[in-house]
Amino acid sequence: MTDRTVDRFADGDWAVAATVALAGLGITVGSQLLVAAATLPLWYVAAAVLGSDRSTMVRVRRRVTVHDASSEGVDADEGEGPIPASPGATATVRTTVRNAGSETVVDLRVVDGVPDALPVVSGSPRACETLEPLETATLEYEVELRRGEHAFDDATVRTRDLTGTVAETWTAGVEGDDALHCSPTVETVPPGDGTNEYAGEVPTDEGGSGLEFHAVREYEPGDPVRAIDWRRYAGTRELATVEYRAERSTRIVCVVDARPNQFRAATTERVPAVERSADAAGRAFEALVAAGHPTGIVGIYEQRLTSVPPGTGPATRQEATALLDAMRVPGYVAAARSQTGDPSAALLRSLPGDAQVYLFSSFVDDDPLELVEALRARGYDVRVVSPDVTADAADTATRLTALERGTRLARARATGARVLDWDRERSLGVVLRTVVGEVTTG
Amino acid sequence: MSPPDHRLPTTIARGLVLAALVGALALAVSQPIVAAGVPIGLGLAVAVGAVDGSDRRVAVGAALLPIVVLAGIATVGLAGTPVAGLSAVVGATLATAVCGVVIGQPTPVALMRTGGAALCASVLAGGSALVAIGIETAGGTQAALVAALWLTGDGISGLLVALVVAAAAIVAVLFVVPPAAVTVPSRYDSYVTSRNALATLVTVATVIAIGGLSILTIGSVLVPALEPVVEAVTGSAAVRGLLAAVTGAALLGVAMAVVARSVWRQTGGRRNAAVAIVAGSLSGVGLPFGAAIGVVGIGTTTVATLFGAAAAVLGVGWLVAWLYEGVVGRSEATNPETAVAAALAAGGVVSGASVDTATLGLETGRAGVATFVPIAAALFAYDVGRYGRTLAREIGSEASRRPQLVRLGWSGGVAAVGVPVGALGMAGATVLAPTLSVPATAGVIVAVAAVVGGTWVLVR
């Protein structure tokens, strides 16, 4: 239990203001009723006076149960270090809060310290309860497990007295399980060149520390002993160093073309390009985040660009979903981070240097092609998913548009971008496996 | 503790609804017209909620909006006194705010569409007011109808002009209606063929009719027996009525098609609700107008005033919706619970201000109830609403019921204690009157405040 903070809210201020306002109104209009009614808010001022600071004692205990395919519903031994689990599995967390004091806590708020990297998939790590002495309340929620070691933080506890004017906040130490260790079974292969110099989860073609074998080279002084190929040494008496694929970090930005011409569809009965693009981008985003890649969303409008920076946390997911939903509504721009002016120029300015770009656009005009060319010229790894809104057209104008679109996609391919022409008949799942799978599974 | 939710917890929301109900009932004790304002507020909330959905719901919402506004203006107009009118407005505001507490803030899309519907209905209501003035000038509905039928003139020349105008209107509507409204791109060529054939048919039929009428007219000069036939055709109200109806319907179609074309060109969107808004507004203004003029038989001056006022209110509504959309988009909108508290307090103030001198009588008692209870309910709503907002921000809307009930009970208790004490104090003041005048009562309030303040300082 650390750093207790007691906040006393000036809860009577608003009531004093109401009293003055009512009394003033009553005197102004000459109404005795209003002047008498001015006493009503004073009772709230008097009630606020009763607020007191009473130290509260609570005990918090956490129990984690991992639901793995191989070990369904296994409870870990408490206090035996991090609980082993596989990425993708879920874990049920039961955090019990007990009022260890002798007085009733009328308003006890608890927020469990869930690791940032583990998304809560059901239940809630937050609760507000009224607890009698020695009474307990349980928070139960499930988290989806990601690769790495994840430590739970202490729980944040806040109590309020009956009047609501005094709040005490502190972090309470949690007994029981406090960490999870998730090791992958079989994992990723390189997505491309779009990585930076920092360590991460994406293997590259460089040698270094990692999991996957890369090459054997001549021993150099200073190489770690554990990297020496001892079998070769035993056979030839020559020292050699084993190198693994260096794992680097990468960030992915899904760019969705949401300009007015993307609201075009082959017929009025079919879904317009922007809906298909937003749908595909949303599912790609989920798949990439689930694989542990920080992913962001960018929406390109006529003279505006809105963006959600790459991340993997719940806040990024929430913002990305809101942005993608907003793109489906014509003329509505989400209240996300936005920049006005030429959207392509703004994108090139704001794009992280190590990012891979996934562009979702129907390519019914030249702007997306120019964007691809600009991105490739700057060395970005670009993948294009282009929903085809010109297929099966009967009229001449749409057939011409289809020809122009095909030329644009060919030119985009020529720049080195991976381009996928998404026919209406082809399922979104297959498309995403083709494109996103290159990042997650190779 | 990061913000996980924006909705109020359910138990707190129910407490707010209860407070609003109690406050509204207390207001109705003094001003029963508050009850008439409540359905208007509910209708407004339903209209705003409906436009955030499918095209059918948008049309229903757009139709409901002008009807609700017309009903509101009629209610306020029939209230008689300014206090009664204000009470009706308070009732409507309270009901709308309560709906906001229950179903949440309107979305920016709903506000955008509501603004569009208000603007469209405002224009139509303004046009309706002008039509009503025209009917008044013409000398009544029947006279106006007759004038409209014979607008192109008497005799064969007038008939020929009416025929040409009707044909031109039909051809115009055929070409102005956007092809996307009636066909799909794959059938565009066949649509163009059909449309051109129809236009040619109308033109040929018109030419044949004009030719036939001309021959008949010339023939009647030579053959006197044909004169009654010509007179029957040229003087027939049925023929003129048919032509006027066709012309009116076609012009209406042209107007709607022009609106649809302009809006579709601006956005190119698939989910554009412009047509649904226009169709809904048209029925929402047209049906009440027709009913008022033709069925109910309200005076045209009254109808013109009513629809003129509705045009102004709807115009202001468009402005408010537009501004509010920006406020909601920036997450700076006033919370619904604060709106409930403000409406209740306004109702209490209006009731309290309507009584000049308090006496020990039934009238003062009713005014006292209508003043003290809504103001106490407003204080309760504000206090509990703040608590609920904090709880939703820190924990979420699915918070446990028990602490919420504790808070509702505490805040309700504080509010409930104040009402009888205030009422008793008021009764005492009336017994001592005129010794305890308004300034003297104010002095008592200051004294009480000083005692409370002193206690607070001592406790701290």
Coordinates of C-alpha atoms in Angstrom, one line a residue, chain A residues 8 11 14 18-19 22-23 25-27 29-51 106-107 109-111 124 126-132 135 156-158 160-165 169 260 263-272 275 318 328-332 335 394-395, chain B residues 1-2 4 108-109 112 180 183-186 267-272 325 329 348-349 351-353 355-358 364 367-368 371-372 375-376 379-380 382-383 386-387 390-391 393-395 399-400 402-403 406-407 410-412 414-415 417-419 421-422 426 430 433 436-438 441-442 445 448-449 452 455-456 459-460:
Chain A
R8 CA -11.2 16.9 -0.6
D11 CA -18.4 20.0 -3.2
W14 CA -22.0 24.8 -6.7
A18 CA -27.2 28.0 -6.7
T19 CA -28.2 29.7 -3.4
L22 CA -32.0 31.8 -6.4
A23 CA -31.9 34.5 -3.7
L25 CA -33.5 36.1 -8.6
G26 CA -36.1 36.1 -5.8
I27 CA -35.1 39.6 -4.7
V29 CA -38.5 39.6 -9.1
G30 CA -39.8 40.2 -5.6
S31 CA -40.7 36.5 -5.0
Q32 CA -40.7 35.3 -1.5
L33 CA -41.0 31.7 -2.7
L34 CA -37.7 31.9 -4.6
V35 CA -35.9 33.5 -1.7
A36 CA -37.2 30.7 0.5
A37 CA -36.2 28.1 -2.1
A38 CA -32.6 29.5 -1.9
T39 CA -32.3 27.6 1.4
L40 CA -32.5 24.2 -0.5
P41 CA -29.0 24.2 -1.9
L42 CA -27.6 25.1 1.5
W43 CA -28.5 21.6 2.7
Y44 CA -26.0 20.3 0.2
V45 CA -23.4 22.7 1.6
A46 CA -24.2 21.5 5.1
A47 CA -24.0 17.8 3.9
A48 CA -20.6 18.5 2.4
V49 CA -19.4 19.7 5.8
L50 CA -20.0 16.2 7.2
G51 CA -17.4 14.7 4.8
V106 CA -19.7 2.9 0.8
D107 CA -17.9 3.6 -2.4
R109 CA -13.4 1.7 -6.7
V110 CA -10.7 -0.7 -7.8
V111 CA -8.8 -0.9 -11.1
S124 CA -13.8 -5.7 -16.7
R126 CA -12.7 -2.2 -12.9
A127 CA -15.3 -2.3 -10.2
C128 CA -17.1 0.0 -7.8
E129 CA -18.6 -1.7 -4.7
T130 CA -20.0 -1.1 -1.3
L131 CA -18.3 -3.4 1.2
E132 CA -19.3 -4.2 4.8
E135 CA -16.9 -8.5 2.9
T156 CA -5.4 1.3 -7.9
V157 CA -7.9 1.8 -5.2
R158 CA -10.1 4.9 -4.5
R160 CA -15.2 8.0 -1.3
D161 CA -17.1 8.8 1.8
L162 CA -20.9 9.0 2.0
T163 CA -21.0 12.7 1.1
G164 CA -18.7 12.2 -1.9
T165 CA -16.5 15.1 -0.9
T169 CA -6.5 7.1 -3.6
P260 CA -15.7 11.1 -52.4
F263 CA -18.1 5.9 -52.6
R264 CA -18.6 4.6 -56.1
A265 CA -19.8 1.0 -56.6
A266 CA -20.4 -1.1 -59.7
T267 CA -24.2 -0.8 -59.1
T268 CA -26.4 0.7 -56.5
E269 CA -27.0 -2.8 -55.1
R270 CA -23.3 -3.3 -54.4
V271 CA -21.1 -2.1 -51.6
P272 CA -19.0 1.0 -52.5
E275 CA -16.8 0.3 -47.3
Q318 CA -10.9 2.0 -30.0
R328 CA -18.2 4.9 -44.1
V329 CA -20.4 8.0 -43.6
P330 CA -20.2 10.4 -46.6
G331 CA -19.1 13.9 -45.7
Y332 CA -18.3 13.1 -42.1
A335 CA -12.7 13.9 -34.6
A394 CA -22.2 -3.2 -69.0
D395 CA -21.9 0.5 -69.8
Chain B
M1 CA -8.0 5.6 -14.0
S2 CA -8.5 6.2 -17.7
P4 CA -13.6 3.6 -20.2
P108 CA -23.0 14.0 -35.0
V109 CA -24.6 12.2 -38.0
M112 CA -26.3 16.8 -39.2
A180 CA -29.7 6.6 -60.4
T183 CA -32.4 2.4 -62.5
V184 CA -29.0 0.8 -62.2
P185 CA -26.0 1.5 -64.3
S186 CA -26.2 -1.7 -66.2
T267 CA -21.2 14.0 -51.9
G268 CA -21.4 11.2 -54.4
G269 CA -22.3 9.0 -51.3
R270 CA -24.2 5.8 -51.2
R271 CA -25.8 6.5 -47.9
N272 CA -27.0 10.0 -48.7
E325 CA -23.0 19.1 -34.1
G329 CA -17.8 16.5 -32.4
G348 CA -39.2 25.9 -10.4
V349 CA -38.0 29.5 -11.0
S351 CA -43.4 28.9 -10.9
G352 CA -41.8 30.8 -8.0
A353 CA -41.5 34.0 -10.0
V355 CA -46.3 34.4 -7.4
D356 CA -45.8 38.0 -6.2
T357 CA -47.1 37.8 -2.7
A358 CA -47.2 34.6 -0.7
T364 CA -49.6 29.7 -2.7
A367 CA -47.0 27.4 -6.3
G368 CA -44.8 26.4 -3.4
T371 CA -41.2 25.8 -6.8
F372 CA -39.6 23.8 -4.0
I375 CA -35.7 23.0 -7.5
A376 CA -34.9 20.2 -5.0
L379 CA -30.2 19.9 -7.1
F380 CA -30.6 16.1 -6.7
Y382 CA -27.1 17.8 -10.7
D383 CA -25.5 16.1 -7.7
R386 CA -22.0 14.5 -11.4
Y387 CA -21.5 11.4 -9.3
T390 CA -17.4 10.3 -12.5
L391 CA -18.4 6.7 -11.9
R393 CA -15.4 7.7 -16.3
E394 CA -13.5 5.8 -13.7
I395 CA -15.3 2.4 -13.7
A399 CA -20.8 -0.4 -12.3
S400 CA -22.4 -2.3 -9.4
R402 CA -25.3 -1.0 -4.5
P403 CA -23.0 2.1 -4.3
V406 CA -26.4 4.5 -1.6
R407 CA -25.5 7.7 -3.4
W410 CA -28.0 10.1 0.4
S411 CA -28.5 12.8 -2.2
G412 CA -32.3 12.2 -2.2
V414 CA -30.5 15.8 1.5
A415 CA -32.9 17.2 -1.1
V417 CA -35.0 17.4 4.0
G418 CA -34.8 20.8 2.5
V419 CA -38.3 20.9 1.0
V421 CA -38.0 22.9 6.1
G422 CA -38.2 25.5 3.3
M426 CA -42.2 30.0 4.0
T430 CA -46.3 34.4 5.5
A433 CA -45.8 39.2 6.8
L436 CA -40.8 39.4 7.0
S437 CA -40.6 40.9 3.6
V438 CA -38.4 39.8 0.7
T441 CA -36.2 36.8 4.1
A442 CA -33.0 37.4 2.2
I445 CA -30.9 33.3 4.2
V448 CA -28.3 30.7 7.7
A449 CA -25.5 30.7 5.1
V452 CA -23.3 26.9 7.6
T455 CA -19.6 25.4 10.9
W456 CA -17.6 24.4 7.8
V459 CA -14.9 21.5 11.0
R460 CA -12.0 22.0 8.6

